[in-house]
Coordinates of C-alpha atoms in Angstrom, one line a residue:
X1 CA 109.0 111.1 76.2
X2 CA 108.0 111.4 72.4
X3 CA 107.5 114.7 70.8
X4 CA 103.4 115.5 69.4
X5 CA 102.7 114.6 66.4
X6 CA 99.9 116.1 64.3
X7 CA 96.6 116.5 65.8
X8 CA 94.2 113.3 64.9
X9 CA 91.3 115.3 63.4
X10 CA 87.7 114.1 64.7
X11 CA 86.9 111.6 62.0
X12 CA 90.7 109.8 63.5
X13 CA 90.0 110.6 67.0
X14 CA 86.6 108.5 66.3
X15 CA 88.4 105.6 65.2
X16 CA 90.7 105.5 67.7
X17 CA 87.6 105.8 71.1
X18 CA 86.2 102.4 68.6
X19 CA 89.8 100.8 69.0
X20 CA 90.0 101.4 72.1
X21 CA 86.6 100.1 73.3
X22 CA 86.9 96.9 71.5
X23 CA 90.2 96.3 73.4
X24 CA 88.3 96.3 76.2
X25 CA 85.7 94.8 75.5
X26 CA 87.9 92.3 74.4
X27 CA 90.6 91.8 77.3
X28 CA 89.1 94.1 80.6
X29 CA 89.3 91.5 83.4
X30 CA 85.9 89.3 84.4
X31 CA 85.6 91.7 87.0
X32 CA 84.2 96.0 88.0
X33 CA 87.3 98.2 89.5
X34 CA 86.1 99.6 93.0
X35 CA 86.5 102.4 94.0
X36 CA 89.2 102.1 97.7
X37 CA 89.4 98.3 96.3
X38 CA 91.6 98.7 93.5
X39 CA 94.6 96.1 94.5
X40 CA 94.4 92.4 93.4
X41 CA 92.1 90.6 96.1
X42 CA 94.0 87.1 95.5
X43 CA 96.3 85.3 93.5
X44 CA 93.7 85.0 90.4
X45 CA 93.5 88.6 89.6
X46 CA 96.7 89.5 90.4
X47 CA 97.5 87.6 87.1
X48 CA 93.9 88.8 85.7
X49 CA 95.5 92.5 86.4
X50 CA 99.1 91.8 85.3
X51 CA 97.6 90.6 81.9
X52 CA 95.4 93.1 81.6
X53 CA 97.9 96.0 81.9
X54 CA 100.5 94.1 80.0
X55 CA 98.2 94.0 76.9
X56 CA 97.6 98.3 77.2
X57 CA 100.8 98.7 76.7
X58 CA 101.6 96.1 74.1
X59 CA 98.4 97.8 72.6
X60 CA 99.6 100.7 72.1
X61 CA 97.1 102.5 74.4
X62 CA 99.4 103.3 77.2
X63 CA 103.0 104.4 77.1
X64 CA 102.5 105.7 74.0
X65 CA 104.3 108.9 74.7
X66 CA 107.8 106.5 75.9
X67 CA 110.4 107.0 73.4
X68 CA 110.0 105.7 70.3
X69 CA 113.1 102.8 71.2
X70 CA 111.6 102.0 74.5
X71 CA 108.0 101.2 73.0
X72 CA 106.5 104.5 72.3
X73 CA 104.3 105.6 69.1
X74 CA 105.4 107.5 66.5
X75 CA 101.8 108.7 66.1
X76 CA 100.8 109.2 69.7
X77 CA 99.2 112.3 70.7
X78 CA 97.9 113.9 74.2
X79 CA 94.4 112.9 72.8
X80 CA 94.9 109.3 72.8
X81 CA 96.0 109.5 76.6
X82 CA 92.7 111.5 77.5
X83 CA 90.8 109.1 75.5
X84 CA 92.2 105.6 76.8
X85 CA 91.6 106.9 79.8
X86 CA 88.0 108.2 79.4
X87 CA 86.6 104.4 78.1
X88 CA 88.9 102.6 80.7
X89 CA 86.9 104.7 83.2
X90 CA 83.9 104.7 81.5
X91 CA 84.3 101.3 81.1
X92 CA 84.7 100.7 84.8
X93 CA 87.3 98.3 84.2
X94 CA 90.7 98.6 86.4
X95 CA 92.6 101.0 85.5
X96 CA 96.5 101.3 85.0
X97 CA 98.6 101.6 88.3
X98 CA 99.3 105.8 89.4
X99 CA 102.5 104.5 91.1
X100 CA 103.8 102.8 87.9
X101 CA 103.6 106.1 85.6
X102 CA 105.0 107.7 88.2
X103 CA 108.0 105.4 88.1
X104 CA 108.5 105.2 84.0
X105 CA 108.3 108.9 83.9
X106 CA 111.5 109.3 87.2
X107 CA 113.3 106.7 84.7
X108 CA 112.5 108.5 81.6
X109 CA 113.7 112.0 82.7
X110 CA 116.2 111.3 85.3
X111 CA 117.1 107.3 84.8
X112 CA 120.2 106.2 83.2
X113 CA 120.9 104.2 79.8
X114 CA 121.1 101.0 81.9
X115 CA 118.4 101.7 84.1
X116 CA 116.4 102.6 81.2
X117 CA 117.1 99.1 79.8
X118 CA 117.1 97.3 83.0
X119 CA 114.0 98.4 83.9
X120 CA 111.9 99.4 81.2
X121 CA 110.2 96.6 79.4
X122 CA 109.2 94.5 83.0
X123 CA 106.9 97.7 83.3
X124 CA 105.3 96.8 79.5
X125 CA 105.3 93.6 81.0
X126 CA 103.3 94.3 83.8
X127 CA 106.5 92.0 85.3
X128 CA 107.2 95.5 87.9
X129 CA 104.4 97.1 89.9
X130 CA 106.0 100.1 90.9
X131 CA 105.1 101.9 94.8
X132 CA 106.3 105.0 95.8
X133 CA 108.4 104.9 99.8
X134 CA 107.8 109.1 99.7
X135 CA 106.0 109.7 103.2
X136 CA 107.1 109.2 107.0
X137 CA 105.8 108.3 110.1
X138 CA 105.2 112.1 111.7
X139 CA 105.9 113.3 108.4
X140 CA 102.8 112.8 106.2
X141 CA 102.7 114.8 102.9
X142 CA 105.7 116.5 103.6
X143 CA 108.1 114.6 102.9
X144 CA 110.8 117.4 102.8
X145 CA 110.5 116.0 106.3
X146 CA 112.3 112.8 105.4
X147 CA 114.3 110.8 107.7
X148 CA 115.2 107.4 106.3
X149 CA 119.0 107.3 105.4
X150 CA 121.2 105.8 102.5
X151 CA 124.9 105.7 103.6
X152 CA 127.2 105.2 101.1
X153 CA 129.4 102.3 101.5
X154 CA 133.4 101.8 99.8
X155 CA 132.0 99.5 96.6
X156 CA 129.6 101.8 95.6
X157 CA 126.3 99.9 97.0
X158 CA 124.1 102.2 99.5
X159 CA 121.9 100.6 102.7
X160 CA 119.3 102.1 103.1
X161 CA 117.2 101.7 106.9
X162 CA 114.0 103.4 107.6
X163 CA 110.2 103.0 107.8
X164 CA 107.7 104.5 105.0
X165 CA 104.1 104.4 105.4
X166 CA 100.9 105.1 103.8
X167 CA 102.4 103.4 100.9
X168 CA 99.7 102.4 97.8
X169 CA 100.1 98.9 96.0
X170 CA 103.5 98.3 98.2
X171 CA 101.8 94.4 99.2
X172 CA 101.6 93.3 95.7
X173 CA 104.8 95.4 93.9
X174 CA 107.4 94.2 92.9
X175 CA 109.4 98.0 93.1
X176 CA 109.7 100.9 95.1
X177 CA 111.4 104.2 94.3
X178 CA 112.6 105.5 97.3
X179 CA 113.5 109.0 98.6
X180 CA 115.9 108.7 101.5
X181 CA 118.3 111.1 102.4
X182 CA 121.8 110.6 101.9
X183 CA 123.3 113.5 103.4
X184 CA 123.4 113.1 107.6
X185 CA 124.1 116.5 107.9
X186 CA 121.3 118.1 105.2
X187 CA 118.0 119.1 105.9
X188 CA 114.5 119.6 104.3
X189 CA 114.9 119.4 100.5
X190 CA 118.3 119.1 100.8
X191 CA 120.7 116.2 100.8
X192 CA 118.1 113.7 99.2
X193 CA 118.5 110.8 96.9
X194 CA 116.1 108.3 94.7
X195 CA 116.6 104.8 94.9
X196 CA 115.1 102.0 92.8
X197 CA 114.6 99.4 95.2
X198 CA 113.4 95.6 94.7
X199 CA 110.7 95.2 97.9
X200 CA 112.2 91.0 97.4
X201 CA 115.3 92.5 99.2
X202 CA 116.3 91.6 102.6
X203 CA 115.8 93.5 104.9
X204 CA 112.8 95.2 103.3
X205 CA 109.5 94.3 105.3
X206 CA 105.8 94.8 103.7
X207 CA 102.3 95.2 106.8
X208 CA 99.3 96.1 105.0
X209 CA 96.8 98.5 106.7
X210 CA 93.3 97.7 106.3
X211 CA 91.0 101.0 105.5
X212 CA 87.9 101.5 106.5
X213 CA 85.9 100.4 103.6
X214 CA 88.1 96.6 104.6
X215 CA 90.5 96.6 101.8
X216 CA 94.1 96.5 101.6
X217 CA 95.2 99.5 99.9
X218 CA 97.9 100.3 101.7
X219 CA 101.0 99.5 104.0
X220 CA 103.6 100.3 106.2
X221 CA 106.9 99.5 105.0
X222 CA 110.3 98.6 107.0
X223 CA 113.7 99.4 105.3
X224 CA 116.0 97.4 107.7
X225 CA 119.8 97.3 106.2
X226 CA 118.1 97.3 103.0
X227 CA 121.4 97.3 100.4
X228 CA 121.4 99.1 97.0
X229 CA 123.8 98.5 94.5
X230 CA 125.1 101.5 93.1
X231 CA 122.8 100.8 90.5
X232 CA 119.9 101.5 92.6
X233 CA 120.5 105.3 92.6
X234 CA 118.6 107.1 90.1
X235 CA 119.9 110.8 89.0
X236 CA 123.2 111.8 90.9
X237 CA 122.8 111.8 94.8
X238 CA 121.3 114.7 96.4
X239 CA 119.3 115.4 93.5
X240 CA 115.9 113.4 95.1
X241 CA 113.5 116.5 95.7
X242 CA 113.9 117.8 92.0
X243 CA 113.5 114.2 91.0
X244 CA 110.4 113.2 93.6
X245 CA 108.9 116.9 92.3
X246 CA 109.1 116.5 88.6
X247 CA 107.6 113.2 89.1
X248 CA 104.5 114.3 91.8
X249 CA 104.0 117.2 89.6
X250 CA 103.2 114.2 87.0
X251 CA 101.5 112.5 88.7
X252 CA 98.9 115.0 90.1
X253 CA 97.9 116.1 87.3
X254 CA 97.1 112.0 86.6
X255 CA 94.9 112.2 89.4
X256 CA 92.8 114.7 88.0
X257 CA 92.4 113.8 84.9
X258 CA 90.6 111.1 86.9
X259 CA 87.8 113.7 86.0
X260 CA 85.7 111.4 84.6
X261 CA 85.3 109.4 87.5
X262 CA 83.2 112.5 88.6
X263 CA 80.8 111.6 85.6
X264 CA 80.7 108.2 86.8
X265 CA 79.4 109.8 90.4
X266 CA 77.0 112.1 89.0
X267 CA 75.1 109.4 87.2
X268 CA 75.1 107.1 90.2
X269 CA 73.8 110.1 91.7
X270 CA 71.4 110.1 90.0
X271 CA 70.0 107.5 89.1
X272 CA 69.5 106.9 93.3
X273 CA 67.4 110.2 93.6
X274 CA 65.2 109.2 90.3
X275 CA 64.2 105.8 92.0
X276 CA 63.9 106.8 95.5
X277 CA 61.0 107.8 96.8
X278 CA 60.7 110.5 99.5
X279 CA 57.5 111.4 100.9
X280 CA 55.8 109.2 97.9
X281 CA 57.6 110.7 95.2
X282 CA 61.3 110.4 93.4
X283 CA 63.9 112.4 95.7
X284 CA 65.0 113.9 92.5
X285 CA 61.3 115.5 92.3
X286 CA 62.2 117.2 95.1
X287 CA 63.7 120.9 95.0
X288 CA 66.4 120.8 97.7
X289 CA 67.4 117.5 96.0
X290 CA 67.7 118.3 92.5
X291 CA 69.3 122.2 93.5
X292 CA 72.0 120.2 95.3
X293 CA 72.6 117.3 93.1
X294 CA 72.7 120.8 89.9
X295 CA 74.9 122.3 92.4
X296 CA 77.1 119.5 92.6
X297 CA 77.2 118.7 88.1
X298 CA 78.3 122.4 87.8
X299 CA 81.0 121.6 90.0
X300 CA 81.6 118.2 88.5
X301 CA 81.6 120.3 85.1
X302 CA 84.4 123.0 86.1
X303 CA 86.6 120.0 87.1
X304 CA 86.8 118.7 83.8
X305 CA 86.5 122.4 81.9
X306 CA 90.5 122.9 84.0
X307 CA 91.3 119.4 82.8
X308 CA 90.4 120.5 78.6
X309 CA 91.3 123.1 79.3
X310 CA 95.1 122.3 80.6
X311 CA 95.6 119.8 77.4
X312 CA 94.8 122.4 75.2
X313 CA 97.6 124.3 77.0
X314 CA 100.1 121.2 77.2
X315 CA 99.5 120.6 73.2
X316 CA 100.1 124.0 72.5
X317 CA 103.2 124.2 74.9
X318 CA 101.6 126.8 77.6
X319 CA 100.7 124.9 80.6
X320 CA 101.3 127.1 83.4
X321 CA 102.9 126.1 86.8
X322 CA 100.7 124.3 89.8
X323 CA 98.6 123.0 86.8
X324 CA 98.6 120.0 87.8
X325 CA 98.0 121.0 91.5
X326 CA 95.0 122.1 90.5
X327 CA 94.2 119.3 88.7
X328 CA 94.7 117.5 91.7
X329 CA 92.7 119.6 93.9
X330 CA 89.8 120.0 92.2
X331 CA 89.1 116.5 91.2
X332 CA 90.0 115.6 94.6
X333 CA 87.3 118.3 97.1
X334 CA 84.8 118.0 94.3
X335 CA 85.5 113.6 94.0
X336 CA 84.9 114.2 98.4
X337 CA 81.8 116.4 98.2
X338 CA 80.0 114.6 95.6
X339 CA 80.5 111.3 96.9
X340 CA 79.7 112.9 100.6
X341 CA 76.6 113.7 99.6
X342 CA 75.7 110.6 97.5
X343 CA 76.5 108.4 99.9
X344 CA 74.2 110.5 102.7
X345 CA 71.2 110.4 100.2
X346 CA 71.7 106.4 99.4
X347 CA 72.1 105.8 103.1
X348 CA 68.7 107.7 103.9
X349 CA 66.7 106.0 100.7
X350 CA 65.1 102.8 100.0
X351 CA 65.4 102.3 95.9
X352 CA 63.5 99.0 96.1
X353 CA 63.8 96.2 93.7
X354 CA 66.2 97.6 91.1
X355 CA 69.3 96.2 90.6
X356 CA 71.3 99.6 88.9
X357 CA 70.1 102.0 91.3
X358 CA 71.2 98.9 93.8
X359 CA 74.8 99.3 92.3
X360 CA 74.4 103.1 92.2
X361 CA 73.9 103.3 96.3
X362 CA 76.7 100.7 97.0
X363 CA 79.5 102.3 94.6
X364 CA 78.4 106.2 96.5
X365 CA 79.0 104.2 99.4
X366 CA 82.4 103.1 97.9
X367 CA 83.3 106.1 96.8
X368 CA 82.9 108.3 99.6
X369 CA 84.9 105.8 102.2
X370 CA 87.5 106.2 99.3
X371 CA 87.0 109.8 98.8
X372 CA 89.1 110.9 101.7
X373 CA 92.4 109.8 100.4
X374 CA 92.0 111.4 97.2
X375 CA 92.6 114.5 99.1
X376 CA 95.6 113.1 100.5
X377 CA 97.3 110.8 97.9
X378 CA 99.5 112.7 96.3
X379 CA 99.7 115.4 98.4
X380 CA 97.3 116.5 100.5
X381 CA 94.7 119.3 99.5
X382 CA 96.9 121.5 101.5
X383 CA 99.9 120.8 100.4
X384 CA 98.3 121.5 96.8
X385 CA 96.8 125.1 98.4
X386 CA 100.6 125.7 99.5
X387 CA 102.1 124.8 96.1
X388 CA 100.2 127.2 94.6
X389 CA 100.2 130.2 96.9
X390 CA 103.6 129.9 95.8
X391 CA 103.9 128.5 92.1
X392 CA 101.3 130.7 90.1
X393 CA 100.6 133.3 92.8
X394 CA 103.9 134.1 93.8
X395 CA 103.4 133.7 97.6
X396 CA 106.0 135.3 100.0
X397 CA 107.1 132.3 101.9
X398 CA 106.2 132.0 106.4

């Protein structure tokens, strides 16, 4: 990643935000993002999404923190990333695929120069969408329990067999970042390796899983005798646990950085509460409903405050162990509570003919149906608490 440039002043940040807004207004796909419906639903949407993501890279709004030789910008600052994320979310435009960011992070930190030259440019052109081949049946968030096996052949290539599940975006991804056990005598965190696996390779089978929101977002992936060339191994054999942990810490903070979604949820909740009548008066005029909305708004502000504080500490190099897990946990749990209450209220009231209130009701329902995914993806809330107990509180294991 590039080093930190000088901190932009308020005027420079405002100018950058204006440029981001203008780019979104001109280039965003002609459909709004929906929670739980983030993958393309047809070939036309996929083409539009890939063009949109490639355009964000080309404009220097995504991937600006990469080394300059791989497309990064010398004037990049973390505050720019925050602004891009905020404006994409507030515009309800499709946000870049999290798994692509994780793959790029892993490649930049652990990939060979040949791998970087071969795999990073297709990411920037959006020719390669990546997924994470981590979770497995009977393992869930405990990725140390990986059983998929990789055996190296005499020519240096590897043969991979196993099953992965709950794999986001695998049905339209081009590449997979796979965690595989390459030492048959190992257990838990030892003997794991990371591979870049083309999903078009013989032996890869993707079976979509339809979610409760009636969308295809996640999948099962079967690996049956999949041959990966020697240059598909990322880092060293047996280094897989540290590679994936570094990537997941990066991803978890990215999930927490979606805290602006909480702001949008509060806005939808207030819209419904203002337009719905309960006992003949607006729902928001009832003290109990107003109090609940206020409490949830405070929770959202607490999550946002942590992100703001972490970004400032990141800028000066004062981040602490477990910050990514705190960000992820705070966002995911608050999102679930907020959307659950919003969906419950929306289902119980009639907002009349107001179009925006109707849209708000539907968004609250979709967010609630998707909210449990946030408490699991990138590591479950239970795993996040376990990580914090060990890394932040330094509590003993067992």
